């Protein structure tokens, strides 16, 4: 409704939360962070600047972090979230980001982070909306808009120095 009532808001939140109703979140703030991630994906076209990286941080293996990300992908895009493994090699991360930009992915999941996450290339893509890089195997560069929303899953994720200085949403 144009002027929703409190009951309308509760009904909307119930609908949004339906796919994760039985998920064992630690508390309501963790569920709210998941809802924020989902809503960010839908609101992305209206956001001119960068969006935060959403991290699904778990304390044990196999509790469904990748599934939570996939539910966002299924609801928003009708498919699981595009995945890339972590890398602590800065050159490799830059190449992966360039591939994401060229593919036009709307959301990307760095899955099962175990060593820590961050670095110059990831910092750059998270704090801007344009990506400039050399095309792999060619002597040409590309400059393209990058509005992908980045997600990460892992157990007790460690943020590397650059990411610690960002105001990121941590689930």
Short mmCIF file of C-alpha atoms in Angstrom, two decimals:
data_model
loop_
_atom_site.label_atom_id
_atom_site.label_comp_id
_atom_site.label_asym_id
_atom_site.label_seq_id
_atom_site.Cartn_x
_atom_site.Cartn_y
_atom_site.Cartn_z
CA UNK A 1 0.00 0.00 0.00
CA UNK A 2 0.98 3.61 -0.57
CA UNK A 3 0.67 4.24 3.19
CA UNK A 4 1.40 0.90 4.85
CA UNK A 5 0.14 0.21 8.34
CA UNK A 6 2.16 -1.57 11.02
CA UNK A 7 0.26 -4.73 10.14
CA UNK A 8 1.21 -4.30 6.46
CA UNK A 9 4.89 -3.99 7.42
CA UNK A 10 4.73 -7.12 9.61
CA UNK A 11 3.04 -9.05 6.79
CA UNK A 12 5.72 -7.91 4.32
CA UNK A 13 8.52 -8.96 6.69
CA UNK A 14 6.86 -12.34 7.19
CA UNK A 15 6.75 -12.83 3.42
CA UNK A 16 10.38 -11.75 2.94
CA UNK A 17 11.52 -13.99 5.78
CA UNK A 18 9.61 -17.07 4.65
CA UNK A 19 12.55 -18.74 2.81
CA UNK A 20 14.72 -18.60 5.96
CA UNK A 21 12.05 -19.06 8.62
CA UNK A 22 13.58 -22.27 10.00
CA UNK A 23 17.22 -21.27 9.63
CA UNK A 24 19.03 -21.35 13.00
CA UNK A 25 20.29 -17.76 13.17
CA UNK A 26 22.08 -16.87 16.40
CA UNK A 27 19.60 -14.03 17.00
CA UNK A 28 17.24 -11.63 15.28
CA UNK A 29 20.02 -9.22 14.28
CA UNK A 30 21.62 -11.92 12.15
CA UNK A 31 18.32 -12.61 10.40
CA UNK A 32 17.87 -8.85 9.89
CA UNK A 33 21.31 -8.66 8.23
CA UNK A 34 20.24 -11.40 5.81
CA UNK A 35 17.07 -9.43 4.99
CA UNK A 36 19.26 -6.33 4.41
CA UNK A 37 21.40 -8.32 1.98
CA UNK A 38 18.33 -9.53 0.09
CA UNK A 39 16.79 -6.06 -0.08
CA UNK A 40 20.12 -4.57 -1.23
CA UNK A 41 20.10 -6.88 -4.24
CA UNK A 42 16.64 -5.63 -5.22
CA UNK A 43 17.50 -1.98 -4.47
CA UNK A 44 20.85 -2.09 -6.33
CA UNK A 45 19.57 -0.39 -9.51
CA UNK A 46 18.55 2.64 -7.44
CA UNK A 47 21.93 2.93 -5.67
CA UNK A 48 24.46 5.04 -7.57
CA UNK A 49 27.46 4.28 -5.38
CA UNK A 50 29.07 1.13 -4.08
CA UNK A 51 27.28 -1.36 -1.83
CA UNK A 52 28.74 -3.19 1.14
CA UNK A 53 30.07 -6.71 0.99
CA UNK A 54 27.81 -9.06 2.93
CA UNK A 55 29.61 -11.73 4.92
CA UNK A 56 27.96 -14.85 6.20
CA UNK A 57 30.29 -15.77 9.02
CA UNK A 58 29.76 -19.14 10.71
CA UNK A 59 31.31 -20.77 13.71
CA UNK A 60 31.08 -24.36 12.39
CA UNK A 61 31.34 -26.00 8.98
CA UNK A 62 28.20 -27.19 7.26
CA UNK A 63 25.66 -24.95 8.97
CA UNK A 64 24.34 -23.49 5.72
CA UNK A 65 26.19 -20.26 4.94
CA UNK A 66 26.39 -20.98 1.21
CA UNK A 67 22.73 -21.99 1.29
CA UNK A 68 21.81 -18.60 2.77
CA UNK A 69 23.63 -16.89 -0.10
CA UNK A 70 21.99 -19.22 -2.62
CA UNK A 71 18.53 -18.38 -1.27
CA UNK A 72 19.25 -14.72 -2.07
CA UNK A 73 20.34 -15.74 -5.57
CA UNK A 74 17.27 -17.93 -6.08
CA UNK A 75 14.84 -15.27 -4.87
CA UNK A 76 16.49 -12.43 -6.79
CA UNK A 77 17.77 -14.11 -9.96
CA UNK A 78 16.15 -17.55 -10.11
CA UNK A 79 19.53 -19.30 -9.72
CA UNK A 80 22.21 -20.01 -7.17
CA UNK A 81 24.78 -17.31 -6.48
CA UNK A 82 27.78 -17.21 -8.86
CA UNK A 83 30.78 -18.45 -6.90
CA UNK A 84 34.51 -17.90 -6.87
CA UNK A 85 36.95 -19.43 -4.39
CA UNK A 86 39.08 -17.27 -2.14
CA UNK A 87 42.62 -16.43 -3.10
CA UNK A 88 45.36 -14.67 -1.20
CA UNK A 89 47.12 -13.91 -4.50
CA UNK A 90 46.43 -10.27 -5.36
CA UNK A 91 47.07 -10.75 -9.08
CA UNK A 92 44.62 -13.67 -9.21
CA UNK A 93 41.96 -11.69 -7.34
CA UNK A 94 42.32 -8.83 -9.83
CA UNK A 95 41.82 -11.29 -12.71
CA UNK A 96 38.76 -12.80 -11.05
CA UNK A 97 37.23 -9.37 -10.52
CA UNK A 98 37.84 -8.52 -14.18
CA UNK A 99 36.11 -11.75 -15.18
CA UNK A 100 33.14 -10.89 -12.96
CA UNK A 101 32.91 -7.43 -14.54
CA UNK A 102 33.12 -8.84 -18.07
CA UNK A 103 30.45 -11.44 -17.28
CA UNK A 104 28.15 -8.76 -15.88
CA UNK A 105 27.43 -10.75 -12.73
CA UNK A 106 25.00 -8.95 -10.45
CA UNK A 107 26.08 -10.79 -7.32
CA UNK A 108 29.19 -12.82 -6.55
CA UNK A 109 29.95 -15.19 -3.69
CA UNK A 110 33.49 -15.73 -2.47
CA UNK A 111 32.75 -19.11 -0.94
CA UNK A 112 34.33 -20.83 2.04
CA UNK A 113 36.89 -18.20 3.01
CA UNK A 114 39.46 -19.79 5.30
CA UNK A 115 42.60 -17.65 5.11
CA UNK A 116 41.18 -14.16 5.45
CA UNK A 117 39.70 -11.77 2.97
CA UNK A 118 40.80 -8.42 1.61
CA UNK A 119 43.47 -6.79 -0.48
CA UNK A 120 43.92 -3.91 -2.88
CA UNK A 121 41.82 -5.32 -5.75
CA UNK A 122 38.89 -6.30 -3.54
CA UNK A 123 39.07 -2.98 -1.71
CA UNK A 124 38.98 -1.17 -5.05
CA UNK A 125 35.94 -3.01 -6.39
CA UNK A 126 34.07 -2.61 -3.09
CA UNK A 127 34.60 1.14 -2.89
CA UNK A 128 33.86 2.13 -6.49
CA UNK A 129 31.50 1.44 -9.35
CA UNK A 130 33.96 1.43 -12.23
CA UNK A 131 36.64 -1.18 -12.94
CA UNK A 132 39.68 -0.61 -15.13
CA UNK A 133 42.03 -3.49 -15.94
CA UNK A 134 44.02 -5.22 -18.65
CA UNK A 135 42.21 -8.00 -20.51
CA UNK A 136 43.89 -11.33 -19.82
CA UNK A 137 46.21 -12.34 -22.68
CA UNK A 138 45.79 -9.06 -24.57
CA UNK A 139 47.45 -5.68 -24.69
CA UNK A 140 44.19 -3.84 -24.22
CA UNK A 141 42.41 -2.50 -21.21
CA UNK A 142 38.76 -2.32 -20.33
CA UNK A 143 36.90 0.17 -18.25
CA UNK A 144 33.43 -0.92 -17.28
CA UNK A 145 30.80 -0.17 -14.70
CA UNK A 146 30.74 -2.69 -11.88
CA UNK A 147 27.60 -2.78 -9.79
CA UNK A 148 27.97 -6.35 -8.54
CA UNK A 149 27.16 -7.00 -4.92
CA UNK A 150 29.81 -9.10 -3.22
CA UNK A 151 29.16 -11.80 -0.64
CA UNK A 152 31.50 -14.06 1.30
CA UNK A 153 31.00 -17.14 3.42
CA UNK A 154 33.40 -18.75 5.83
CA UNK A 155 34.06 -19.94 9.33
CA UNK A 156 35.30 -17.20 11.64
CA UNK A 157 36.28 -14.95 8.70
CA UNK A 158 39.32 -12.78 9.28
CA UNK A 159 39.25 -9.38 7.60
CA UNK A 160 42.54 -8.18 6.19
CA UNK A 161 43.67 -4.62 6.94
CA UNK A 162 41.92 -2.80 4.08
CA UNK A 163 38.53 -4.31 4.80
CA UNK A 164 38.82 -3.52 8.49
CA UNK A 165 38.69 0.15 7.60
CA UNK A 166 35.46 -0.19 5.63
CA UNK A 167 31.99 0.01 7.13
CA UNK A 168 30.88 -3.41 5.93
CA UNK A 169 27.83 -5.39 6.95
CA UNK A 170 28.89 -8.52 8.75
CA UNK A 171 26.30 -11.27 9.19
#
